[in-house]
PDB file of C-alpha atoms in Angstrom:
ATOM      1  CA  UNK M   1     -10.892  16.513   5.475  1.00  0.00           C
ATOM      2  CA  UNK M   2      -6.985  16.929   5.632  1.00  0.00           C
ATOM      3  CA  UNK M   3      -6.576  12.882   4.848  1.00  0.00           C
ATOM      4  CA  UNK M   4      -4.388  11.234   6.981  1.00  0.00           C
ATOM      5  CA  UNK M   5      -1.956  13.015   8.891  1.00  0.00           C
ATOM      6  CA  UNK M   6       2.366  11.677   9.666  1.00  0.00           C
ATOM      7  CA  UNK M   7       4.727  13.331  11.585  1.00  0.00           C
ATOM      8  CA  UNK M   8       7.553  13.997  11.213  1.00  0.00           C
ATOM      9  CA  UNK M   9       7.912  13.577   6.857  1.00  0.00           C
ATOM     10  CA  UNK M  10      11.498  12.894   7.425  1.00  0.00           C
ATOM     11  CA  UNK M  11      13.879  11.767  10.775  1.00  0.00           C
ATOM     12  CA  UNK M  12      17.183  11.159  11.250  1.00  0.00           C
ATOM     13  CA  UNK M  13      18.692   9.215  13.945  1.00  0.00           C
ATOM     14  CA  UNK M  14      21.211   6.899  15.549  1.00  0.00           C
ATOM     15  CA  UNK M  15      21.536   3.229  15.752  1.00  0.00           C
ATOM     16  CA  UNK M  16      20.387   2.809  19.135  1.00  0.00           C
ATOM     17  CA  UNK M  17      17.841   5.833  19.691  1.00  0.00           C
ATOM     18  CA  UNK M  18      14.382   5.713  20.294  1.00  0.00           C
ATOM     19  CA  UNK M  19      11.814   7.089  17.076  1.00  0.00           C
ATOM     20  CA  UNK M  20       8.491   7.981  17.562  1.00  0.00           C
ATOM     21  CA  UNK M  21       6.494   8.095  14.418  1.00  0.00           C
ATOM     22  CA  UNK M  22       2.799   9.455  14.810  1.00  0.00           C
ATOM     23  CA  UNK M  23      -0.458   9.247  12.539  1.00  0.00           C
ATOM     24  CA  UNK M  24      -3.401  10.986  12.674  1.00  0.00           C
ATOM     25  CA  UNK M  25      -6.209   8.979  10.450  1.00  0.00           C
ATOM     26  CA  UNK M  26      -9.197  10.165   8.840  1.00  0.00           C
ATOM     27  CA  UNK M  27     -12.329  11.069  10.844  1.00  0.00           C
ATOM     28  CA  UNK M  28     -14.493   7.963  10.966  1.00  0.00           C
ATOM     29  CA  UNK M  29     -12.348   5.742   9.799  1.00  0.00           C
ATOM     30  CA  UNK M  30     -12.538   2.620  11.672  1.00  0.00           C
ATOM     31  CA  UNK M  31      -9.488   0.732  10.492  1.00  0.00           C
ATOM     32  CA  UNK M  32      -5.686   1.871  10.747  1.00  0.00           C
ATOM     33  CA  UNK M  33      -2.609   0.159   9.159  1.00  0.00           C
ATOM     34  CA  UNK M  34       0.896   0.951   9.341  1.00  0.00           C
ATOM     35  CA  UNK M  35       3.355   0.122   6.767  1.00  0.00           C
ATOM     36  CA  UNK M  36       7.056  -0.268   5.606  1.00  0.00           C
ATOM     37  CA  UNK M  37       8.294   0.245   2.162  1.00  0.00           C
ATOM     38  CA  UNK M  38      11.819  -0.117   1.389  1.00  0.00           C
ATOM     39  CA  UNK M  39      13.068  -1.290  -2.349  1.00  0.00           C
ATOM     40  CA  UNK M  40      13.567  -4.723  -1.782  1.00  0.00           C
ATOM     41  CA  UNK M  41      10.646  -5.793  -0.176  1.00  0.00           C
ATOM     42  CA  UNK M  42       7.969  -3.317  -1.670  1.00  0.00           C
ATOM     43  CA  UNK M  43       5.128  -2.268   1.415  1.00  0.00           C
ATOM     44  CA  UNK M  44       4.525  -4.747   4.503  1.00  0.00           C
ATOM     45  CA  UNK M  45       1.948  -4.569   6.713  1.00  0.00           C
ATOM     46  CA  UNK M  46       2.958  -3.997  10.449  1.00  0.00           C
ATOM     47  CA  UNK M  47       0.407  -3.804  12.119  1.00  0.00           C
ATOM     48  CA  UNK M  48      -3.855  -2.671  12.249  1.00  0.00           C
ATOM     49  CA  UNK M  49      -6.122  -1.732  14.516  1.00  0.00           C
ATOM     50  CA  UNK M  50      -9.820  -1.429  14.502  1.00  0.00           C
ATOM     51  CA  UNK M  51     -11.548   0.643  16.576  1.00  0.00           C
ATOM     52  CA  UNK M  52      -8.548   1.596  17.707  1.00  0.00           C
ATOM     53  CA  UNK M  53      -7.813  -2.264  19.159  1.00  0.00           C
ATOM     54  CA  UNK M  54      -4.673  -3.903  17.572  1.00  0.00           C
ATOM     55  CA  UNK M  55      -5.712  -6.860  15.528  1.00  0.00           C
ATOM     56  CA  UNK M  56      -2.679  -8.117  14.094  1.00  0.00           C
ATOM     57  CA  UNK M  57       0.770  -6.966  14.752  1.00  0.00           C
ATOM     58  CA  UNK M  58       2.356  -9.931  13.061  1.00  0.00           C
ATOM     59  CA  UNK M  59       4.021  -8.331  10.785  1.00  0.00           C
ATOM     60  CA  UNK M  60       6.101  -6.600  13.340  1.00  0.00           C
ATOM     61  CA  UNK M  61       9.334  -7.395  12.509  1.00  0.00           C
ATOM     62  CA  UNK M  62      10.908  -7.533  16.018  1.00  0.00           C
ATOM     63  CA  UNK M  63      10.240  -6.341  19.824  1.00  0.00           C
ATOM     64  CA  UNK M  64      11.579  -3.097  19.369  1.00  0.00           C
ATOM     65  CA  UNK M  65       8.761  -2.151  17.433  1.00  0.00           C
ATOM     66  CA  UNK M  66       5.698  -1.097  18.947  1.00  0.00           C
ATOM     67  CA  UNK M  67       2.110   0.527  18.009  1.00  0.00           C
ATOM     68  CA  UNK M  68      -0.506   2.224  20.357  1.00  0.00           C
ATOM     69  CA  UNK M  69      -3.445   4.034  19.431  1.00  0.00           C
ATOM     70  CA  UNK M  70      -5.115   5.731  22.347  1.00  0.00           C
ATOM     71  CA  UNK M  71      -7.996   7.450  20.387  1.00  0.00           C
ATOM     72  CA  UNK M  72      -9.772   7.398  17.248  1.00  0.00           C
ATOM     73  CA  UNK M  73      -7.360  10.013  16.347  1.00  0.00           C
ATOM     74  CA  UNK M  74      -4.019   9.105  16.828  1.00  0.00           C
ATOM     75  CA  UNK M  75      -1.283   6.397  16.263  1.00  0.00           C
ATOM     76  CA  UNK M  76       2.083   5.868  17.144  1.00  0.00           C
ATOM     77  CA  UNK M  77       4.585   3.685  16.255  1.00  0.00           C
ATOM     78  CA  UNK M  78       7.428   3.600  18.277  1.00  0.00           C
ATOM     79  CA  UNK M  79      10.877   1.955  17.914  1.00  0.00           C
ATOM     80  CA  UNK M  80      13.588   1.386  20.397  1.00  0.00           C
ATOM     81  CA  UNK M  81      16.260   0.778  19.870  1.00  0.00           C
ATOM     82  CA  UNK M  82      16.569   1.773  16.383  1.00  0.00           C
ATOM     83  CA  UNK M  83      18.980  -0.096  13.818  1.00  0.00           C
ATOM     84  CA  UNK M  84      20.139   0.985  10.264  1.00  0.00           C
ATOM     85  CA  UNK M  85      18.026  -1.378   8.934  1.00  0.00           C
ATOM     86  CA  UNK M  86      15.044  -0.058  10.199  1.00  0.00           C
ATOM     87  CA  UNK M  87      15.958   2.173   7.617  1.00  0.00           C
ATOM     88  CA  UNK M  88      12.868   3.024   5.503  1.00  0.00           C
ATOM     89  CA  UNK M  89       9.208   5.061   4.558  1.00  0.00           C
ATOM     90  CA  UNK M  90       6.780   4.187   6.937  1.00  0.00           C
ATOM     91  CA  UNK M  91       3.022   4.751   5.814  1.00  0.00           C
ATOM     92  CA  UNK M  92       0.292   5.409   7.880  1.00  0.00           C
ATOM     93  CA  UNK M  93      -3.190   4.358   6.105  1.00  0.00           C
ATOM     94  CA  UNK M  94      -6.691   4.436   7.308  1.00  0.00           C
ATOM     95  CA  UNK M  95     -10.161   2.835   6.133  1.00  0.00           C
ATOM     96  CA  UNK M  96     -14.094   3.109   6.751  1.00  0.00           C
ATOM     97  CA  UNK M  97     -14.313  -0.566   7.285  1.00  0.00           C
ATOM     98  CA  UNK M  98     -12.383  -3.390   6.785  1.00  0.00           C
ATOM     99  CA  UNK M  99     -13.134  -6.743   4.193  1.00  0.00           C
ATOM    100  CA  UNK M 100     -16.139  -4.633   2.476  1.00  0.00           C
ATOM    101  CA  UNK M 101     -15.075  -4.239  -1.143  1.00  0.00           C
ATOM    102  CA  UNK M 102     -17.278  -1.586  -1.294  1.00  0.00           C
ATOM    103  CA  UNK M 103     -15.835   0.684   1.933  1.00  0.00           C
ATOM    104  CA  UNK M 104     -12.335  -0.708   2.643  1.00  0.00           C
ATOM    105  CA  UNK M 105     -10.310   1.828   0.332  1.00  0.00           C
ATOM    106  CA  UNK M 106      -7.554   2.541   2.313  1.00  0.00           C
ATOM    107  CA  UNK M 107      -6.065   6.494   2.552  1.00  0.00           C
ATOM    108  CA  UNK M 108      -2.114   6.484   2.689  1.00  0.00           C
ATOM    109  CA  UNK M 109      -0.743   9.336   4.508  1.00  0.00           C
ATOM    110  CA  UNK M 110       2.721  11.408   3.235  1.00  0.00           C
ATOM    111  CA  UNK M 111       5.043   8.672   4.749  1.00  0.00           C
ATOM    112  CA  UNK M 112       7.954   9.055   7.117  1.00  0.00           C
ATOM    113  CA  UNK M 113      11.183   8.756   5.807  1.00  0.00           C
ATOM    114  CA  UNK M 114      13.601   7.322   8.578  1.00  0.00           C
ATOM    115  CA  UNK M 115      16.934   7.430   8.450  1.00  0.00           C
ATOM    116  CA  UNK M 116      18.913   5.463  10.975  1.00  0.00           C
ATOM    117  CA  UNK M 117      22.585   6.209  10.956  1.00  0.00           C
TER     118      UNK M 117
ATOM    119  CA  UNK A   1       3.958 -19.828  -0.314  1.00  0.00           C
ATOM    120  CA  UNK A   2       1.614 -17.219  -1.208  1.00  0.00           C
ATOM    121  CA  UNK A   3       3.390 -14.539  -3.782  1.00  0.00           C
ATOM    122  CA  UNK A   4       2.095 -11.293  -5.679  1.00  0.00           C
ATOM    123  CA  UNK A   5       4.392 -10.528  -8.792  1.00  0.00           C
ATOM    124  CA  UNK A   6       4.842  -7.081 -11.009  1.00  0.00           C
ATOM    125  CA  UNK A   7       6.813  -6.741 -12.933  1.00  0.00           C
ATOM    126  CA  UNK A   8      10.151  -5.160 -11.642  1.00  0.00           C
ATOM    127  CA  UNK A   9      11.763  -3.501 -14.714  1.00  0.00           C
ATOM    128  CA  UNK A  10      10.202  -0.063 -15.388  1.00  0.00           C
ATOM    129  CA  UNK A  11       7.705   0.527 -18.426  1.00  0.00           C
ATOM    130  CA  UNK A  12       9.017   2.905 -21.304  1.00  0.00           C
ATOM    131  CA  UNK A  13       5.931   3.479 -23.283  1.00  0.00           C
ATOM    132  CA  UNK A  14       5.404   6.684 -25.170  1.00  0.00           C
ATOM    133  CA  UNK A  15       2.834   9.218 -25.254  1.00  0.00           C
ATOM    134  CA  UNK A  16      -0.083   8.261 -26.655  1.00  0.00           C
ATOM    135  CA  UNK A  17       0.169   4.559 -26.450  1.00  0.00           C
ATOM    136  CA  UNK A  18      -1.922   1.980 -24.563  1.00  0.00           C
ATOM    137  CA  UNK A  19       0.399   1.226 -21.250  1.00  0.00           C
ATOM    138  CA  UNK A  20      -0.567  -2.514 -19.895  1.00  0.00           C
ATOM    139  CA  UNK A  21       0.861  -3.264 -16.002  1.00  0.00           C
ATOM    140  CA  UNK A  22       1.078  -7.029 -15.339  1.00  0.00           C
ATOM    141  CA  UNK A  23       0.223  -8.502 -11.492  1.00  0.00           C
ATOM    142  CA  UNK A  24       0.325 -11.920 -11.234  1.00  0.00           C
ATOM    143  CA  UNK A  25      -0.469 -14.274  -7.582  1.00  0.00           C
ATOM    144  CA  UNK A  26       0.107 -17.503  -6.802  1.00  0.00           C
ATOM    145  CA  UNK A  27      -1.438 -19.702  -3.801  1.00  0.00           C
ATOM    146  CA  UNK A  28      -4.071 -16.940  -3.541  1.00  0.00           C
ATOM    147  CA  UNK A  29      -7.872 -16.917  -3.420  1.00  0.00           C
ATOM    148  CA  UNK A  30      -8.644 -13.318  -3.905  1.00  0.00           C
ATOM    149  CA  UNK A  31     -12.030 -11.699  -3.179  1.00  0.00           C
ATOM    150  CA  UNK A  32     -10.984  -8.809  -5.071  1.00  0.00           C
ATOM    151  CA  UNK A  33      -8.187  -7.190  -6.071  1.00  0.00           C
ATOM    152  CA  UNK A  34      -7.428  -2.911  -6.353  1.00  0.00           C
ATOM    153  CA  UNK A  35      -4.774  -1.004  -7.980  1.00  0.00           C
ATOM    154  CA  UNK A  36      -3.052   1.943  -6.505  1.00  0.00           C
ATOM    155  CA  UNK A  37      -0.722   4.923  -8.033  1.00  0.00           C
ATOM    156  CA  UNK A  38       1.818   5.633  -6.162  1.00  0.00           C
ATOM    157  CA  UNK A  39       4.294   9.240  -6.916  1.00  0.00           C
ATOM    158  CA  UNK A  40       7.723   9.475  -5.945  1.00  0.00           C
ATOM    159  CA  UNK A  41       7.933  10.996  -2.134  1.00  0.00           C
ATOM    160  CA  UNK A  42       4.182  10.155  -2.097  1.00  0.00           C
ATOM    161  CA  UNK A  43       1.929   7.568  -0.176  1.00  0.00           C
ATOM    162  CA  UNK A  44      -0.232   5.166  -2.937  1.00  0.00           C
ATOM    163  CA  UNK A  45      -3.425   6.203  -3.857  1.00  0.00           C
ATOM    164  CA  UNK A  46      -6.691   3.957  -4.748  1.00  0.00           C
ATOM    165  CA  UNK A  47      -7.445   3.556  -8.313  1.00  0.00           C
ATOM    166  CA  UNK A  48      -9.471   0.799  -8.590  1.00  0.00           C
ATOM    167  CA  UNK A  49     -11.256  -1.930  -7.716  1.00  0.00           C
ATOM    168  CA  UNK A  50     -12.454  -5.517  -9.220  1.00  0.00           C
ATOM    169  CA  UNK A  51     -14.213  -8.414  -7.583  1.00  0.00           C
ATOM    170  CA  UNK A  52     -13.526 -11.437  -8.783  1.00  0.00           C
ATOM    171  CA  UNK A  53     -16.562 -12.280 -10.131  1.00  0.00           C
ATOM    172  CA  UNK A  54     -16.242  -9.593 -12.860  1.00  0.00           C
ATOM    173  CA  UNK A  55     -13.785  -9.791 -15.782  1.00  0.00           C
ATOM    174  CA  UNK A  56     -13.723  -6.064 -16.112  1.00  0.00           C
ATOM    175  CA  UNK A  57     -13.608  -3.091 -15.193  1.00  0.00           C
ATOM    176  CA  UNK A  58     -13.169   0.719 -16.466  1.00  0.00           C
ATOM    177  CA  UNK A  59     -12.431   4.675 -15.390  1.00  0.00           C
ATOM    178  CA  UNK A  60     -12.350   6.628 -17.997  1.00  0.00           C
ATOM    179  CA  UNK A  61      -8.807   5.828 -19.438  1.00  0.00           C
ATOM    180  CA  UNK A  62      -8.348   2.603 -17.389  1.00  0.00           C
ATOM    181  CA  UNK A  63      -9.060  -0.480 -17.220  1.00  0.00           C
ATOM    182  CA  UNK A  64      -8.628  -3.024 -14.973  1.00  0.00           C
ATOM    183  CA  UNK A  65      -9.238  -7.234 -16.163  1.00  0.00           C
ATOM    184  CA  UNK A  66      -9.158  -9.595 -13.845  1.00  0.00           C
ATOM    185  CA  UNK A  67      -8.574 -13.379 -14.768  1.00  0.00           C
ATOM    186  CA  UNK A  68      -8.996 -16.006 -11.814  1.00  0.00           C
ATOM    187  CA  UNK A  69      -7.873 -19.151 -13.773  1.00  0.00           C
ATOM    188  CA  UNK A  70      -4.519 -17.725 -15.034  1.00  0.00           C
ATOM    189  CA  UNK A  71      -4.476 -15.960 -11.615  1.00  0.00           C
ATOM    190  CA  UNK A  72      -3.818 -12.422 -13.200  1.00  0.00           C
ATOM    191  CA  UNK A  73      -4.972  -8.882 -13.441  1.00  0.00           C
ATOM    192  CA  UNK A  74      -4.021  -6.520 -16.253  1.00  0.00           C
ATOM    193  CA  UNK A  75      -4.002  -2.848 -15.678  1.00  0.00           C
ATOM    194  CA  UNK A  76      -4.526  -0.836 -18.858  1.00  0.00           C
ATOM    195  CA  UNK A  77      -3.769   3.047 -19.430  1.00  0.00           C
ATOM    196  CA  UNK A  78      -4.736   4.091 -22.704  1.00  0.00           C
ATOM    197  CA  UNK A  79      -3.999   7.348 -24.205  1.00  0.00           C
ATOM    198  CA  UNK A  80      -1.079   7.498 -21.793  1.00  0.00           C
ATOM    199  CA  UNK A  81       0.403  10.676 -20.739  1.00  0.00           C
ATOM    200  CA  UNK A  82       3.885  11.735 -19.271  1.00  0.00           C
ATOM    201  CA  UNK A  83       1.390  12.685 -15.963  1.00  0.00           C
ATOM    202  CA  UNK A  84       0.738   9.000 -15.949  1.00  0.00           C
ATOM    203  CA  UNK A  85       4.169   8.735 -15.109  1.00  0.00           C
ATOM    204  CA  UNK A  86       4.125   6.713 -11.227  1.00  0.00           C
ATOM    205  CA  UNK A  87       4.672   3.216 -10.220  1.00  0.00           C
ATOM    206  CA  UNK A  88       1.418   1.000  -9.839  1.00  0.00           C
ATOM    207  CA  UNK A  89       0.767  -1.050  -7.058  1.00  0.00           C
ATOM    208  CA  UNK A  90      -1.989  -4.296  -7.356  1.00  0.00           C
ATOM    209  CA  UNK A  91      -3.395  -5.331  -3.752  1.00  0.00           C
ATOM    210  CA  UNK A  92      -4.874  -8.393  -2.935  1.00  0.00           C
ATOM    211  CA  UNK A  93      -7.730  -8.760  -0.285  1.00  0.00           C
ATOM    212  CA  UNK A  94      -8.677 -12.547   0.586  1.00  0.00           C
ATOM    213  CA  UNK A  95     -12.368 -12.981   1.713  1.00  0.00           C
ATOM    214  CA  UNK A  96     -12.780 -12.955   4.967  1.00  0.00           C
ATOM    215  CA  UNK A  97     -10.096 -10.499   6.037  1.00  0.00           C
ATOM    216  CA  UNK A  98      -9.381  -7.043   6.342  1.00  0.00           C
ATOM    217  CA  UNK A  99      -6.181  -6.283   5.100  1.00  0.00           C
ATOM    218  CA  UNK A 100      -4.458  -5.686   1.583  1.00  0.00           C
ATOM    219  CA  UNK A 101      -1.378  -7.267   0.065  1.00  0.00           C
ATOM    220  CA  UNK A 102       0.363  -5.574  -1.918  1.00  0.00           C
ATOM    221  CA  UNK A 103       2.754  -6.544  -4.637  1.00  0.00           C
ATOM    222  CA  UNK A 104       6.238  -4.548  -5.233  1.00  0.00           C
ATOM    223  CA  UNK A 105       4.782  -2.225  -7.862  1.00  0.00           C
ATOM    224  CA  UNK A 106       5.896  -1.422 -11.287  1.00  0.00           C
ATOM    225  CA  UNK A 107       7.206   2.172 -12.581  1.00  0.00           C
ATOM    226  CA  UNK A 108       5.173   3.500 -15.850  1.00  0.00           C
ATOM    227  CA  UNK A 109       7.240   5.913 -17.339  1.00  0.00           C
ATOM    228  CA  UNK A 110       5.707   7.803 -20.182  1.00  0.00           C
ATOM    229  CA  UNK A 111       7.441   9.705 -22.949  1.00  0.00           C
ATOM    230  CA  UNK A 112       6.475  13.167 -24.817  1.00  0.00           C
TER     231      UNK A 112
END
């Protein structure tokens, strides 16, 4: 298997444009998370989906951020409008299960690097 | 409020030396806790895991303790080498859910 799959690696925008940010998890996996990392606040969980439901977006930081996952096989997470501060890696990670010790590894994909001018 | 704590300021250690990484929680109940590497420009990958009904746990050069009264893991490289070089992450997982949180990480830097 590839592991987990983000496109683009890096995007550069203006304040006010929409960004698209797209994930393609590991085959079987049941669970997929999306993430933020920026330097002051190390990696946040956005949002997950199981089964390709959403479970808990509330780590969404605002309205203008939005997930959808159609299939097993793909994510998106979509912004608009975009802000500087939205500034940041965004991770795409997926798991066999989810609160099994034994099967909830999660896989981190490349990350996207946004930048929002 | 519920807080995960590494330790911010990078780790100089040098070759050859045992490296220890420090995560610390408060106002947590963990079921069990994992530790990630994570390489510049890279996404984190899994390491290891602990329940917290075990004290330790080991892969060939680490170790991972886990210490529910003091509310601490250790992470332990030993024979470190400059490919050890990453920041660490620790995760938390509370029973009962399915997500991980994860503290800020810590940078290991290891010197020929």
């Amino acid at each position: 298997d590839a592991g987990v799959i983000q496109s683009p690696r890096h995007e550069v925008t203006e304040m006010g444009q929409e960004v698209t940010l797209r994930c393609k998890p590991i085959s079987g996996h049941d669970y997929l998370f999306w993430y933020r990392q920026t330097m002051m606040r190390g990696l946040e969980l956005l949002i997950y989906f199981n089964n390709n439901v959403p479970i808990d977006d509330s780590g969404m930081p605002e309205d203008r951020f939005s997930a959808k996952m159609p299939n097993a096989s793909f994510s998106t997470l979509k912004i608009q409008p975009s802000e500087p501060r939205d500034s940041a890696v965004y991770f795409c990670a997926s798991s066999l299960t989810g609160g099994n010790p034994s099967t909830d590894t999660q896989y981190f994909g490349p990350g996207t690097r946004l930048t929002v001018l | 409020s519920q807080k995960i704590e590494q330790n911010s300021e990078a780790l100089n250690i040098q070759e050859g030396k045992t490296a220890t990484l420090t995560c610390n929680y408060t106002n947590y109940s963990p079921a069990y806790l994992q530790w990630y590497r994570q390489d510049p420009g890279r996404g984190p990958v899994f390491l290891l895991l602990i329940r917290e009904n075990e004290k330790e746990k080991r892969k060939e050069r680490l170790k991972v303790t886990f210490d529910t009264t003091l509310k601490q893991s250790l992470f332990h490289i030993t024979a470190s080498q400059p490919a050890d070089s990453a920041t660490y992450l620790c995760a938390l997982a509370r029973s009962g859910y399915s997500t991980l949180t994860f503290g800020k990480g810590t940078m290991l830097l290891v010197s020929p």
